[in-house]
Amino acid sequence: MEHLVSSWYNDRSLPESYILPPEDRPGMLPLGKNIPVVDLGAPDQTDILQQILEASQEFGMFQVINHGVPSNLIDEAMSVFKEFHALSAEDKAIETSKDPDKSCYMYTSSHNYATEKFHFWRDGLLHHCNPLEKYIQFWPEKPPKYRQVVAIYTAELRKVGFRILEFISQGLGVNPDHFRGELGENQRVLVNHYPPCPDPSLTLGLCKHRDPTVINILLQKDVYGLEVFKDEEWIGVEPIPYAFVVTLGVLMQIISNGKLKAAEHRVVTNSNLARTTAAFALDPFNETLIEPAKALVDANNPALFKSLSYKDFLIKYRADASYGTTPEELLID
Ligand SMILES: O=C(O)CCC(=O)C(=O)O
Ligand SMILES: [Fe+2]
């Protein structure tokens, strides 16, 4: 835990190991453009489907509003996530080491702290959520309401996730339950924390990456930081306090046989506000085979991606230092 940014960032200038090469630094604040915002409460389901499909093809990312998760639950969840990251390093270590199989753990920067060339200005708490009875015993017990609030929050996010996956399935023309079986049942929450940073122009909270997931549903609340790369430029993702940002991951690009796009995104830091976000991911199990959906493959539409287990996918993804594998690396030659 000694490396956690939140344990030492106060009153220090940016350490050398966090200073990125000029080409990877944030540059100018993107202005003017936005990603699509989809109103899930709108009466016309066909219209919602169309908007989700277009955003998934063009951006691989969109925001959803009127998603049905109560705003007081979102407030409570954000409070316990912030309170967790405000604990002492010692408490955080105790609260995240209850499972010998490490279904709940903390890390800082990326999964490759020891080997990465540069570090990123982020601490992360990651834990499994489904099935709840199996995993809740390993979740933090500090703050005292953590388990109770996060159990309800993640159950709600699961509903939102499957609703969006159903729209995507329909849009793709695959079985509406395509993601209901193994593909979306491994659910995890990653609570990111980005303390105020002494020089946001030289570093990033997270480098440009695509998520190693099917989809990710992010709560960013009201602090700016997320940016998506589209048509060779960065677009800022405007914080809408009770919206969720839906990001399609590399697995969705593979399963859709390239019809949908995994969004490339990054996180910038800021000098006066701490930023806490919670990313809820729907993923397959380790042994699940990842491959283009059969309904999308025929003689005229050959499979573009290799089949591999989720476990092998993750090994490949994580082997590439902090940047992660790209869908292109998994293309069939
Ligand atoms: O914190 C954010 O805004 C995004 C986090 C993210 O990209 C991730 O956890 O993969
Ligand atoms: Fe991400």
Tab-separated table of C-alpha atoms and ligand atoms in Angstrom:
chain	number	residue	atom	x	y	z
A	1	MET	CA	0.000	0.000	0.000
A	2	GLU	CA	2.999	2.311	0.320
A	3	HIS	CA	2.688	3.376	-3.324
A	4	LEU	CA	-0.949	4.554	-3.192
A	5	VAL	CA	-1.079	8.099	-4.558
A	6	SER	CA	-3.518	9.091	-1.816
A	7	SER	CA	-0.898	8.215	0.841
A	8	TRP	CA	1.768	10.665	-0.281
A	9	TYR	CA	0.467	13.197	-2.827
A	10	ASN	CA	-0.015	16.035	-0.346
A	11	ASP	CA	2.544	18.831	-0.523
A	12	ARG	CA	4.765	17.105	-3.036
A	13	SER	CA	5.696	18.051	-6.540
A	14	LEU	CA	5.032	15.519	-9.282
A	15	PRO	CA	7.583	12.696	-9.015
A	16	GLU	CA	9.653	12.007	-12.135
A	17	SER	CA	8.081	8.578	-12.623
A	18	TYR	CA	4.684	10.242	-13.253
A	19	ILE	CA	5.977	12.642	-15.920
A	20	LEU	CA	4.856	11.344	-19.313
A	21	PRO	CA	6.672	11.869	-22.613
A	22	PRO	CA	5.340	15.016	-24.359
A	23	GLU	CA	3.274	13.051	-26.928
A	24	ASP	CA	1.280	11.309	-24.169
A	25	ARG	CA	0.523	14.422	-22.102
A	26	PRO	CA	-3.026	15.809	-22.013
A	27	GLY	CA	-2.481	18.930	-24.138
A	28	MET	CA	-5.317	21.414	-24.645
A	29	LEU	CA	-8.653	20.928	-22.940
A	30	PRO	CA	-11.032	19.608	-25.614
A	31	LEU	CA	-13.896	21.990	-26.219
A	32	GLY	CA	-17.230	22.032	-27.930
A	33	LYS	CA	-17.904	18.406	-28.781
A	34	ASN	CA	-19.916	15.927	-26.743
A	35	ILE	CA	-20.692	12.250	-26.801
A	36	PRO	CA	-24.342	11.183	-27.291
A	37	VAL	CA	-26.712	11.237	-24.306
A	38	VAL	CA	-29.456	8.604	-24.491
A	39	ASP	CA	-32.683	9.045	-22.520
A	40	LEU	CA	-33.583	5.530	-21.362
A	41	GLY	CA	-36.921	6.829	-20.076
A	42	ALA	CA	-38.088	7.985	-23.513
A	43	PRO	CA	-41.350	6.366	-24.671
A	44	ASP	CA	-40.128	5.134	-28.058
A	45	GLN	CA	-38.030	1.966	-27.563
A	46	THR	CA	-37.099	1.805	-31.251
A	47	ASP	CA	-35.691	5.283	-31.018
A	48	ILE	CA	-33.636	4.376	-27.927
A	49	LEU	CA	-32.318	1.291	-29.709
A	50	GLN	CA	-31.322	3.338	-32.735
A	51	GLN	CA	-29.497	5.930	-30.631
A	52	ILE	CA	-27.610	3.257	-28.684
A	53	LEU	CA	-26.644	1.448	-31.860
A	54	GLU	CA	-25.384	4.581	-33.593
A	55	ALA	CA	-23.408	5.727	-30.552
A	56	SER	CA	-21.913	2.221	-30.212
A	57	GLN	CA	-20.826	2.204	-33.850
A	58	GLU	CA	-19.476	5.721	-33.912
A	59	PHE	CA	-18.074	6.406	-30.435
A	60	GLY	CA	-18.153	3.129	-28.525
A	61	MET	CA	-19.342	5.367	-25.687
A	62	PHE	CA	-22.490	7.230	-24.635
A	63	GLN	CA	-24.163	8.563	-21.522
A	64	VAL	CA	-27.521	7.362	-20.226
A	65	ILE	CA	-30.040	9.388	-18.233
A	66	ASN	CA	-33.418	8.354	-16.764
A	67	HIS	CA	-31.946	4.894	-16.239
A	68	GLY	CA	-34.089	4.124	-13.198
A	69	VAL	CA	-31.355	4.127	-10.518
A	70	PRO	CA	-32.572	6.508	-7.766
A	71	SER	CA	-30.411	9.597	-7.290
A	72	ASN	CA	-30.273	9.153	-3.504
A	73	LEU	CA	-28.773	5.673	-4.026
A	74	ILE	CA	-26.181	7.184	-6.387
A	75	ASP	CA	-25.346	9.805	-3.740
A	76	GLU	CA	-25.008	7.170	-1.031
A	77	ALA	CA	-22.821	4.956	-3.219
A	78	MET	CA	-20.545	7.860	-4.125
A	79	SER	CA	-20.269	8.777	-0.428
A	80	VAL	CA	-19.112	5.328	0.644
A	81	PHE	CA	-16.695	5.122	-2.301
A	82	LYS	CA	-15.152	8.454	-1.279
A	83	GLU	CA	-15.090	7.496	2.395
A	84	PHE	CA	-13.280	4.276	1.532
A	85	HIS	CA	-10.536	6.114	-0.349
A	86	ALA	CA	-10.207	8.581	2.549
A	87	LEU	CA	-9.274	5.761	4.986
A	88	SER	CA	-5.682	5.417	6.165
A	89	ALA	CA	-3.410	3.249	4.013
A	90	GLU	CA	-3.350	0.732	6.861
A	91	ASP	CA	-7.143	0.485	7.002
A	92	LYS	CA	-7.345	0.171	3.221
A	93	ALA	CA	-4.849	-2.685	3.343
A	94	ILE	CA	-6.864	-4.502	6.032
A	95	GLU	CA	-10.199	-3.902	4.308
A	96	THR	CA	-9.014	-5.275	0.957
A	97	SER	CA	-7.165	-8.378	2.037
A	98	LYS	CA	-9.989	-10.517	3.404
A	99	ASP	CA	-10.036	-12.953	0.486
A	100	PRO	CA	-6.996	-15.215	-0.026
A	101	ASP	CA	-8.188	-15.670	-3.623
A	102	LYS	CA	-8.066	-11.903	-4.085
A	103	SER	CA	-11.590	-11.258	-5.298
A	104	CYS	CA	-11.189	-7.862	-3.598
A	105	TYR	CA	-7.936	-5.931	-3.788
A	106	MET	CA	-6.322	-2.532	-4.184
A	107	TYR	CA	-3.725	-1.322	-6.564
A	108	THR	CA	-2.334	1.925	-7.861
A	109	SER	CA	-1.585	3.224	-11.368
A	110	SER	CA	-2.110	0.131	-13.567
A	111	HIS	CA	-1.960	-3.614	-12.968
A	112	ASN	CA	1.727	-3.411	-13.882
A	113	TYR	CA	3.098	-0.972	-11.313
A	114	ALA	CA	6.363	-2.873	-10.908
A	115	THR	CA	7.179	-3.047	-14.620
A	116	GLU	CA	5.465	-0.058	-16.245
A	117	LYS	CA	7.591	2.748	-17.667
A	118	PHE	CA	5.468	5.512	-16.178
A	119	HIS	CA	2.971	5.625	-13.373
A	120	PHE	CA	-0.529	7.055	-13.473
A	121	TRP	CA	-2.252	9.233	-10.896
A	122	ARG	CA	-4.890	6.760	-9.784
A	123	ASP	CA	-5.644	4.375	-6.922
A	124	GLY	CA	-8.138	1.593	-7.559
A	125	LEU	CA	-10.286	-0.679	-5.388
A	126	LEU	CA	-11.547	-3.668	-7.366
A	127	HIS	CA	-13.971	-6.330	-6.229
A	128	HIS	CA	-16.293	-8.957	-7.624
A	129	CYS	CA	-20.058	-8.491	-7.200
A	130	ASN	CA	-21.826	-11.571	-8.539
A	131	PRO	CA	-22.959	-13.826	-6.977
A	132	LEU	CA	-23.310	-11.436	-4.072
A	133	GLU	CA	-23.515	-14.194	-1.392
A	134	LYS	CA	-20.125	-15.473	-2.481
A	135	TYR	CA	-18.283	-12.158	-2.564
A	136	ILE	CA	-19.848	-9.703	-0.114
A	137	GLN	CA	-18.007	-11.290	2.837
A	138	PHE	CA	-14.733	-10.057	1.308
A	139	TRP	CA	-15.824	-6.459	0.686
A	140	PRO	CA	-14.615	-3.619	2.927
A	141	GLU	CA	-16.434	-3.200	6.253
A	142	LYS	CA	-15.203	0.363	6.513
A	143	PRO	CA	-16.973	2.699	6.036
A	144	PRO	CA	-19.631	0.749	7.978
A	145	LYS	CA	-22.338	1.213	5.327
A	146	TYR	CA	-20.121	0.084	2.434
A	147	ARG	CA	-21.496	-3.441	2.055
A	148	GLN	CA	-25.142	-2.507	2.480
A	149	VAL	CA	-25.065	0.418	0.031
A	150	VAL	CA	-22.824	-1.175	-2.600
A	151	ALA	CA	-24.894	-4.398	-2.614
A	152	ILE	CA	-27.999	-2.402	-3.580
A	153	TYR	CA	-26.101	-0.149	-5.979
A	154	THR	CA	-24.452	-2.996	-7.903
A	155	ALA	CA	-27.757	-4.903	-8.141
A	156	GLU	CA	-29.278	-1.801	-9.783
A	157	LEU	CA	-26.314	-1.382	-12.111
A	158	ARG	CA	-26.631	-4.999	-13.171
A	159	LYS	CA	-30.206	-4.274	-14.300
A	160	VAL	CA	-29.119	-1.189	-16.237
A	161	GLY	CA	-26.264	-3.183	-17.782
A	162	PHE	CA	-28.451	-6.017	-19.033
A	163	ARG	CA	-31.043	-3.579	-20.334
A	164	ILE	CA	-28.383	-1.864	-22.427
A	165	LEU	CA	-26.981	-5.230	-23.547
A	166	GLU	CA	-30.469	-6.238	-24.654
A	167	PHE	CA	-30.753	-3.117	-26.807
A	168	ILE	CA	-27.313	-3.822	-28.252
A	169	SER	CA	-28.227	-7.466	-28.964
A	170	GLN	CA	-31.378	-6.385	-30.767
A	171	GLY	CA	-29.469	-3.770	-32.722
A	172	LEU	CA	-26.889	-6.352	-33.781
A	173	GLY	CA	-29.521	-8.930	-34.661
A	174	VAL	CA	-28.353	-11.555	-32.167
A	175	ASN	CA	-30.470	-13.305	-29.533
A	176	PRO	CA	-31.676	-10.660	-27.001
A	177	ASP	CA	-30.253	-12.880	-24.248
A	178	HIS	CA	-26.857	-13.280	-25.890
A	179	PHE	CA	-25.067	-11.648	-22.925
A	180	ARG	CA	-27.322	-13.101	-20.210
A	181	GLY	CA	-25.532	-16.407	-19.945
A	182	GLU	CA	-21.823	-16.491	-19.351
A	183	LEU	CA	-20.790	-13.388	-21.281
A	184	GLY	CA	-22.068	-10.753	-18.854
A	185	GLU	CA	-22.367	-12.566	-15.534
A	186	ASN	CA	-18.941	-11.884	-14.103
A	187	GLN	CA	-19.533	-8.448	-12.613
A	188	ARG	CA	-16.988	-6.299	-10.874
A	189	VAL	CA	-16.784	-2.794	-9.567
A	190	LEU	CA	-13.631	-0.725	-9.825
A	191	VAL	CA	-13.614	2.351	-7.625
A	192	ASN	CA	-11.044	4.782	-9.004
A	193	HIS	CA	-9.652	7.656	-7.020
A	194	TYR	CA	-7.603	10.508	-8.479
A	195	PRO	CA	-6.312	12.886	-5.782
A	196	PRO	CA	-5.641	16.546	-6.662
A	197	CYS	CA	-2.516	16.574	-8.802
A	198	PRO	CA	0.371	19.080	-8.543
A	199	ASP	CA	0.771	19.305	-12.348
A	200	PRO	CA	-2.075	17.959	-14.508
A	201	SER	CA	-0.305	19.070	-17.695
A	202	LEU	CA	2.468	16.478	-17.276
A	203	THR	CA	0.622	13.332	-16.267
A	204	LEU	CA	-2.608	11.365	-16.599
A	205	GLY	CA	-4.957	9.569	-14.232
A	206	LEU	CA	-5.143	6.766	-16.764
A	207	CYS	CA	-3.380	6.494	-20.094
A	208	LYS	CA	-5.174	5.943	-23.397
A	209	HIS	CA	-6.724	2.472	-23.248
A	210	ARG	CA	-9.654	0.328	-24.242
A	211	ASP	CA	-11.400	-1.590	-21.476
A	212	PRO	CA	-10.849	-5.366	-21.277
A	213	THR	CA	-14.586	-5.820	-20.755
A	214	VAL	CA	-17.894	-6.312	-22.575
A	215	ILE	CA	-19.317	-3.038	-21.271
A	216	ASN	CA	-18.501	-0.724	-18.447
A	217	ILE	CA	-20.998	1.545	-16.704
A	218	LEU	CA	-19.264	4.459	-15.075
A	219	LEU	CA	-20.434	6.875	-12.437
A	220	GLN	CA	-18.313	10.019	-12.645
A	221	LYS	CA	-20.740	12.321	-10.836
A	222	ASP	CA	-19.612	15.935	-11.138
A	223	VAL	CA	-15.843	16.148	-11.634
A	224	TYR	CA	-14.406	16.311	-15.143
A	225	GLY	CA	-11.658	13.898	-16.177
A	226	LEU	CA	-12.786	11.377	-18.799
A	227	GLU	CA	-11.937	11.896	-22.477
A	228	VAL	CA	-12.606	9.718	-25.531
A	229	PHE	CA	-10.467	9.556	-28.696
A	230	LYS	CA	-12.447	9.836	-31.910
A	231	ASP	CA	-11.338	10.821	-35.400
A	232	GLU	CA	-7.847	11.680	-34.170
A	233	GLU	CA	-8.998	14.074	-31.472
A	234	TRP	CA	-9.893	13.976	-27.797
A	235	ILE	CA	-13.486	14.706	-26.821
A	236	GLY	CA	-14.302	15.544	-23.198
A	237	VAL	CA	-17.081	13.579	-21.499
A	238	GLU	CA	-19.167	16.221	-19.785
A	239	PRO	CA	-20.058	15.235	-16.205
A	240	ILE	CA	-23.844	14.949	-15.835
A	241	PRO	CA	-24.236	14.266	-12.109
A	242	TYR	CA	-26.749	11.398	-12.178
A	243	ALA	CA	-25.944	9.981	-15.609
A	244	PHE	CA	-23.865	6.877	-16.325
A	245	VAL	CA	-21.198	6.714	-19.002
A	246	VAL	CA	-21.467	3.450	-20.948
A	247	THR	CA	-18.206	2.322	-22.556
A	248	LEU	CA	-17.965	-0.614	-24.947
A	249	GLY	CA	-14.893	-2.738	-24.312
A	250	VAL	CA	-12.629	-4.836	-26.528
A	251	LEU	CA	-14.783	-7.935	-25.941
A	252	MET	CA	-17.813	-6.187	-27.455
A	253	GLN	CA	-15.807	-5.332	-30.549
A	254	ILE	CA	-14.889	-9.012	-30.913
A	255	ILE	CA	-18.382	-10.379	-30.159
A	256	SER	CA	-19.985	-7.950	-32.630
A	257	ASN	CA	-17.383	-9.022	-35.225
A	258	GLY	CA	-16.201	-5.451	-35.572
A	259	LYS	CA	-19.657	-3.910	-36.043
A	260	LEU	CA	-19.342	-2.032	-32.761
A	261	LYS	CA	-16.355	-0.176	-31.482
A	262	ALA	CA	-14.394	-0.335	-28.247
A	263	ALA	CA	-13.851	3.258	-27.135
A	264	GLU	CA	-10.303	4.488	-26.608
A	265	HIS	CA	-10.296	6.734	-23.602
A	266	ARG	CA	-8.095	8.297	-20.930
A	267	VAL	CA	-8.414	10.243	-17.702
A	268	VAL	CA	-6.907	13.659	-17.055
A	269	THR	CA	-6.245	14.933	-13.543
A	270	ASN	CA	-6.946	18.310	-12.029
A	271	SER	CA	-5.096	20.409	-9.514
A	272	ASN	CA	-7.714	21.299	-6.945
A	273	LEU	CA	-10.366	18.591	-6.828
A	274	ALA	CA	-10.143	14.951	-5.917
A	275	ARG	CA	-12.126	12.799	-8.384
A	276	THR	CA	-13.717	9.473	-7.469
A	277	THR	CA	-15.432	7.291	-10.074
A	278	ALA	CA	-16.990	3.826	-10.002
A	279	ALA	CA	-16.790	1.584	-13.050
A	280	PHE	CA	-19.177	-1.389	-13.033
A	281	ALA	CA	-18.089	-3.979	-15.606
A	282	LEU	CA	-20.079	-6.852	-17.080
A	283	ASP	CA	-17.713	-9.587	-18.158
A	284	PRO	CA	-17.420	-13.288	-18.967
A	285	PHE	CA	-15.963	-15.958	-16.713
A	286	ASN	CA	-12.355	-17.097	-17.098
A	287	GLU	CA	-13.146	-20.165	-19.183
A	288	THR	CA	-15.795	-18.494	-21.379
A	289	LEU	CA	-14.901	-18.457	-25.049
A	290	ILE	CA	-14.747	-14.986	-26.598
A	291	GLU	CA	-15.577	-14.977	-30.289
A	292	PRO	CA	-17.778	-13.238	-32.848
A	293	ALA	CA	-21.461	-14.145	-32.298
A	294	LYS	CA	-22.395	-17.061	-34.581
A	295	ALA	CA	-25.432	-15.132	-35.904
A	296	LEU	CA	-23.066	-12.493	-37.309
A	297	VAL	CA	-20.779	-14.875	-39.163
A	298	ASP	CA	-21.455	-16.583	-42.496
A	299	ALA	CA	-19.752	-17.142	-45.840
A	300	ASN	CA	-20.100	-13.463	-46.755
A	301	ASN	CA	-19.181	-12.201	-43.292
A	302	PRO	CA	-16.225	-14.252	-42.072
A	303	ALA	CA	-15.140	-14.050	-38.438
A	304	LEU	CA	-12.626	-11.231	-38.122
A	305	PHE	CA	-11.324	-12.171	-34.688
A	306	LYS	CA	-9.710	-15.249	-33.209
A	307	SER	CA	-11.577	-17.223	-30.542
A	308	LEU	CA	-9.918	-17.358	-27.170
A	309	SER	CA	-10.874	-17.839	-23.546
A	310	TYR	CA	-11.405	-14.740	-21.409
A	311	LYS	CA	-8.487	-15.858	-19.262
A	312	ASP	CA	-6.134	-15.974	-22.271
A	313	PHE	CA	-7.506	-12.664	-23.446
A	314	LEU	CA	-6.603	-11.066	-20.113
A	315	ILE	CA	-3.098	-12.518	-20.184
A	316	LYS	CA	-2.601	-10.953	-23.610
A	317	TYR	CA	-4.211	-7.703	-22.532
A	318	ARG	CA	-2.049	-7.293	-19.472
A	319	ALA	CA	1.200	-8.407	-21.125
A	320	ASP	CA	1.394	-5.101	-22.976
A	321	ALA	CA	2.572	-2.985	-20.011
A	322	SER	CA	-0.034	-0.420	-19.026
A	323	TYR	CA	-1.476	0.175	-22.463
A	324	GLY	CA	-3.429	-3.063	-22.988
A	325	THR	CA	-3.920	-5.126	-26.111
A	326	THR	CA	-5.965	-3.733	-29.001
A	327	PRO	CA	-8.688	-5.526	-30.970
A	328	GLU	CA	-6.396	-5.348	-34.004
A	329	GLU	CA	-3.919	-7.686	-32.325
A	330	LEU	CA	-6.629	-10.331	-32.148
A	331	LEU	CA	-7.631	-10.082	-35.810
A	332	ILE	CA	-7.435	-13.265	-37.831
A	333	ASP	CA	-4.437	-12.870	-40.164
B	1	LIG	O1	-12.436	7.248	-14.026
B	1	LIG	C1	-12.802	7.371	-15.190
B	1	LIG	O2	-13.323	8.393	-15.640
B	1	LIG	C2	-12.619	6.251	-16.163
B	1	LIG	C3	-12.014	5.028	-15.570
B	1	LIG	C4	-11.644	4.013	-16.606
B	1	LIG	O3	-11.463	4.288	-17.756
B	1	LIG	C5	-11.491	2.614	-16.182
B	1	LIG	O4	-11.637	2.330	-14.982
B	1	LIG	O5	-11.228	1.773	-17.058
B	2	FE	FE	-11.438	2.512	-18.943
